[in-house]
PDB file of C-alpha atoms in Angstrom:
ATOM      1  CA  UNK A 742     -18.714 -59.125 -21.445  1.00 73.00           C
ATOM      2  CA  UNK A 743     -15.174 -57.667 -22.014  1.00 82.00           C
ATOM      3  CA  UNK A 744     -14.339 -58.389 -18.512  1.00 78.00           C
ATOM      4  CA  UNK A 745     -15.339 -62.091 -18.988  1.00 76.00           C
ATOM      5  CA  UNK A 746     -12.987 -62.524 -21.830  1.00 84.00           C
ATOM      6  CA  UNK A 747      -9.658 -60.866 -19.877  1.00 85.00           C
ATOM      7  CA  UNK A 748     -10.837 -63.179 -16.831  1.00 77.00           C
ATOM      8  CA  UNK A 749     -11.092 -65.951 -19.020  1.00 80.00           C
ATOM      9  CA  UNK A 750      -7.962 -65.043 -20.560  1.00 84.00           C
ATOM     10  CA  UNK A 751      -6.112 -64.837 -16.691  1.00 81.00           C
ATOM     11  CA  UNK A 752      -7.944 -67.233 -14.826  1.00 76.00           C
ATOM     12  CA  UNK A 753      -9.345 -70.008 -17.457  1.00 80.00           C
ATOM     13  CA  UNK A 754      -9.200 -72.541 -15.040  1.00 81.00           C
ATOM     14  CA  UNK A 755     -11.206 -70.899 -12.355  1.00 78.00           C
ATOM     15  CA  UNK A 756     -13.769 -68.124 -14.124  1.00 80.00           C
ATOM     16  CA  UNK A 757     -16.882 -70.626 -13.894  1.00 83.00           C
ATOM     17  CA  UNK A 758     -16.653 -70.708 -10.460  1.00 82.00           C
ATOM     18  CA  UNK A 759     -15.719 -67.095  -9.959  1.00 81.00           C
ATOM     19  CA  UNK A 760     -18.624 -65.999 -12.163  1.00 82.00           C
ATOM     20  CA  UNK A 761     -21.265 -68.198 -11.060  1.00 86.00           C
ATOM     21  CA  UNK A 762     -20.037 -67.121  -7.056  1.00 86.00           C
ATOM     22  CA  UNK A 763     -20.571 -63.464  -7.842  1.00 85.00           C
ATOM     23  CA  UNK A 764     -24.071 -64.476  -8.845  1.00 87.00           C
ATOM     24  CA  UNK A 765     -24.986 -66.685  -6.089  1.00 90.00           C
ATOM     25  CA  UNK A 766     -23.911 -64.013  -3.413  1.00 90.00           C
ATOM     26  CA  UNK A 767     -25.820 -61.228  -5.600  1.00 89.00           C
ATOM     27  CA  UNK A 768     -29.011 -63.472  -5.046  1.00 91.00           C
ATOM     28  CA  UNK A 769     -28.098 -63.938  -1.476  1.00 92.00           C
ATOM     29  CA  UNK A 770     -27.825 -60.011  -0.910  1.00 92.00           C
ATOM     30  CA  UNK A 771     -31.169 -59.615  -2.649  1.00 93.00           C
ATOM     31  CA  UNK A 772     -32.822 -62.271  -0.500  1.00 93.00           C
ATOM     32  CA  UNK A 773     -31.190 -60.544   2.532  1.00 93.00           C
ATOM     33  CA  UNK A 774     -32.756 -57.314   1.925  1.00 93.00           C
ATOM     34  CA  UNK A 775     -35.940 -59.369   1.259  1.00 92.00           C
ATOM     35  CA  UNK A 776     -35.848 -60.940   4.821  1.00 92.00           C
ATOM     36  CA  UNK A 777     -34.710 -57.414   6.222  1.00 92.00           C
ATOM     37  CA  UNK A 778     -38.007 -55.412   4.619  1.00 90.00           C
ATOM     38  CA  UNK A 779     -40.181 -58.132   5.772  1.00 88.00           C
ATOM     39  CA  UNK A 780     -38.644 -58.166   9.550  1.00 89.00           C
ATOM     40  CA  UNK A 781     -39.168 -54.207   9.557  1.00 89.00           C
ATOM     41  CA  UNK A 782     -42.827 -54.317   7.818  1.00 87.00           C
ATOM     42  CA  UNK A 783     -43.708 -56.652  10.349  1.00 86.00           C
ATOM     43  CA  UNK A 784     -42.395 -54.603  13.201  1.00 88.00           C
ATOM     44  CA  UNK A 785     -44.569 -51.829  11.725  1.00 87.00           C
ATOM     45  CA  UNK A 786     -47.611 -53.761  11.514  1.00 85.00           C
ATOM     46  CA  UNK A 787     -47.502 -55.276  15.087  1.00 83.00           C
ATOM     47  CA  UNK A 788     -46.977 -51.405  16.427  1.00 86.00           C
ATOM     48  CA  UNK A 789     -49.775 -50.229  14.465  1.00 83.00           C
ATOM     49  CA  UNK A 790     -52.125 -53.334  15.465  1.00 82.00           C
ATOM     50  CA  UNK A 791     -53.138 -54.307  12.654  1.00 79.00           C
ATOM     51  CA  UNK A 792     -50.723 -57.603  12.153  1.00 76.00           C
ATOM     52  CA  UNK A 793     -53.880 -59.585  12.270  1.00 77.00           C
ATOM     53  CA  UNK A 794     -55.746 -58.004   9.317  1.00 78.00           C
ATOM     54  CA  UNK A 795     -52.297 -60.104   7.403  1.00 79.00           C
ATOM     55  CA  UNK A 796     -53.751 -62.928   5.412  1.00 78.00           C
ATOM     56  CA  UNK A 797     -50.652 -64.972   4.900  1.00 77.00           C
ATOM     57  CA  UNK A 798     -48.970 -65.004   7.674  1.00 78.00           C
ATOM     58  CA  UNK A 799     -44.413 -65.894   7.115  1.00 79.00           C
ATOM     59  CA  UNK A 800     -44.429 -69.269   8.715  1.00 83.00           C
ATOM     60  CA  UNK A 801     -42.270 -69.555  12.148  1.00 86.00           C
ATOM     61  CA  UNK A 802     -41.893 -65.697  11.926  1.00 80.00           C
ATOM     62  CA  UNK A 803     -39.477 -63.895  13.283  1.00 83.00           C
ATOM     63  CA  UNK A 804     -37.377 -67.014  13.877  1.00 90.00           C
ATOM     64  CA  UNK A 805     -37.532 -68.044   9.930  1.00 91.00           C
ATOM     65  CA  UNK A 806     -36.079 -64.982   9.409  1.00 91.00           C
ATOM     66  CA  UNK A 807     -33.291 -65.228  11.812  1.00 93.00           C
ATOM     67  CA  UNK A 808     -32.881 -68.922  11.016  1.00 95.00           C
ATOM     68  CA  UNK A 809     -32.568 -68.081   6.895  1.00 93.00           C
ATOM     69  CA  UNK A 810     -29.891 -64.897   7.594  1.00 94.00           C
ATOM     70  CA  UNK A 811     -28.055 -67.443  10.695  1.00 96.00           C
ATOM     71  CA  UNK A 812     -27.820 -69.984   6.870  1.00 95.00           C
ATOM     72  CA  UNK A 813     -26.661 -67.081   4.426  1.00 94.00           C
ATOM     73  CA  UNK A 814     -23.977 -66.054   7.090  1.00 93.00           C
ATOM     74  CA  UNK A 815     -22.724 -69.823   7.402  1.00 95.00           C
ATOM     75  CA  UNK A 816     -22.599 -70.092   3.825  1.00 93.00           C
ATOM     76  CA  UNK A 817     -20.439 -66.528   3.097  1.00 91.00           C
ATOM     77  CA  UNK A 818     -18.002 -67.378   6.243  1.00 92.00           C
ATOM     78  CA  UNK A 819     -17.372 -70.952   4.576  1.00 93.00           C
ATOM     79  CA  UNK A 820     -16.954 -69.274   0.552  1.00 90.00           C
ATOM     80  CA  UNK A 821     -14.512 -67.139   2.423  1.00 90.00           C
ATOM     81  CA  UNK A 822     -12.158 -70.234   2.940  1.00 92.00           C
ATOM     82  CA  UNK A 823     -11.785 -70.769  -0.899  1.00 87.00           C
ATOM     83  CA  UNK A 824      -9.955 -68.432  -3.681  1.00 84.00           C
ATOM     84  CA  UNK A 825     -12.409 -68.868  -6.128  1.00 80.00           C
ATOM     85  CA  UNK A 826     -15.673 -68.009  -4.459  1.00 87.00           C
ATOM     86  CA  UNK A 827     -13.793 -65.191  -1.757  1.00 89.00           C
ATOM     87  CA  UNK A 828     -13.149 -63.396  -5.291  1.00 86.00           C
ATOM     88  CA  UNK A 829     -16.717 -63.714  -5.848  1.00 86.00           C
ATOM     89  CA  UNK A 830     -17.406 -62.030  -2.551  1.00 89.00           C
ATOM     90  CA  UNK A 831     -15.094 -59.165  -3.103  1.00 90.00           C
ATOM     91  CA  UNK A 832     -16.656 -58.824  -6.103  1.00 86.00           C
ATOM     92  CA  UNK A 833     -20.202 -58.662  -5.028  1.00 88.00           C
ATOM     93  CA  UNK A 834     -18.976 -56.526  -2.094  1.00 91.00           C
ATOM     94  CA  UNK A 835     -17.075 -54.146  -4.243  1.00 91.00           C
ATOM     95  CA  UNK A 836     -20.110 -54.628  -7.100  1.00 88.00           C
ATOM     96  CA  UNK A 837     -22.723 -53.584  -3.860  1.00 90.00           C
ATOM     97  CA  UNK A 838     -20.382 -50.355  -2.966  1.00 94.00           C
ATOM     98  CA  UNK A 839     -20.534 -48.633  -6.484  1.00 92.00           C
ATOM     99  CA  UNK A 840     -24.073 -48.943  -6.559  1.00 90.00           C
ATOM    100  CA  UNK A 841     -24.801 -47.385  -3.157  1.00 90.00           C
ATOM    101  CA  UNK A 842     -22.243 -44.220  -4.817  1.00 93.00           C
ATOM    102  CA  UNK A 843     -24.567 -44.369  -7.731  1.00 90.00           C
ATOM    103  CA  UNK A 844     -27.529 -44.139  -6.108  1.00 85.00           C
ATOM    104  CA  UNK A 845     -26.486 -41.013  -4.621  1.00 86.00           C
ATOM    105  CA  UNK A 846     -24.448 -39.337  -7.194  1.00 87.00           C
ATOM    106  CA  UNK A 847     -27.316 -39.667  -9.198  1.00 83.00           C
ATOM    107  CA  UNK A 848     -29.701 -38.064  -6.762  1.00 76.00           C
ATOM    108  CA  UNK A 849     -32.211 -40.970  -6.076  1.00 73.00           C
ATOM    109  CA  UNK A 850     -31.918 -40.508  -2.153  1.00 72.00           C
ATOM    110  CA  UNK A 851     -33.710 -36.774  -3.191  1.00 75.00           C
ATOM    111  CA  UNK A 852     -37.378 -37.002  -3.910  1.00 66.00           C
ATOM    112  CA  UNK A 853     -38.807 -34.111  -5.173  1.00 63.00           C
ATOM    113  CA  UNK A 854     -41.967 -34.983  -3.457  1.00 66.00           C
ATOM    114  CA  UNK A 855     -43.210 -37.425  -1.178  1.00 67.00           C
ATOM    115  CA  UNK A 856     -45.003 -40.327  -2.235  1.00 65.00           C
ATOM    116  CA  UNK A 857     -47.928 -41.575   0.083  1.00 71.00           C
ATOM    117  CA  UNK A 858     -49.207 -45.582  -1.034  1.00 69.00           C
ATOM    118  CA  UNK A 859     -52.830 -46.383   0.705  1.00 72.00           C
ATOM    119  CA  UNK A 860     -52.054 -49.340   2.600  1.00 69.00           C
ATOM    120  CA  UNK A 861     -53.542 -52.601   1.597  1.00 66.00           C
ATOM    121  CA  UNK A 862     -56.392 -53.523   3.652  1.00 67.00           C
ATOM    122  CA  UNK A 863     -57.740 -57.369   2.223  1.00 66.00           C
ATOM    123  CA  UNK A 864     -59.603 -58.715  -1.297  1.00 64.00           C
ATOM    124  CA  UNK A 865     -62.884 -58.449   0.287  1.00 63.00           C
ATOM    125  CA  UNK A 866     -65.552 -56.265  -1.116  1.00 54.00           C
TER     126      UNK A 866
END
């Protein structure tokens, strides 16, 4: 919250759109990784055989994927052309950084032990 008050202090005109950028790329990232994990689970499944035992099946997949990450690229290439919302970016970018040095100063890339998950087969029983 501090931070928002010196921005708001700095930049009064401009913090709305500098705040509400850092949170729209945020939710991009996240969606991102969403599309990512879904192209690699479904790369798994189709090398394992068992992609037809998937009950709802991503519509157009794997072009809706590529389609949807071809959009989120468009959209950070054109934020990049304004102040406001390539400050967001930075932001996000520099937000995404200490959170990857987090992760491994505090040790979650070490599991003590492996987990095994039993794969979902279907709802029939």
């Amino acid at each position: 919250m501090l931070i928002g008050v010196v921005l708001n202090y700095f930049l009064p005109a401009s913090i709305f759109e500098i705040i509400t950028s850092v949170s729209a790329f945020a939710c991009m990232v996240t969606w991102m990784m969403i599309l990512f994990c879904q192209m690699s689970f479904r790369k798994k499944v189709k090398a394992e055989g068992t992609i037809s035992k998937i009950r709802y099946k991503m519509p157009f997949s794997p072009y809706s994927n590529y389609l949807t990450l071809a959009f989120f690229a468009v959209v950070l290439v054109s934020a990049m052309f304004n102040a406001n919302t390539r400050i967001g970016i930075i932001a996000t970018v520099i937000w995404l950084i200490a959170l990857v040095i987090m992760y491994y100063i505090v040790g979650f890339n070490k599991q003590a032990e492996k987990v095994e998950f039993k794969r979902y087969e279907s709802d029939d029983v």
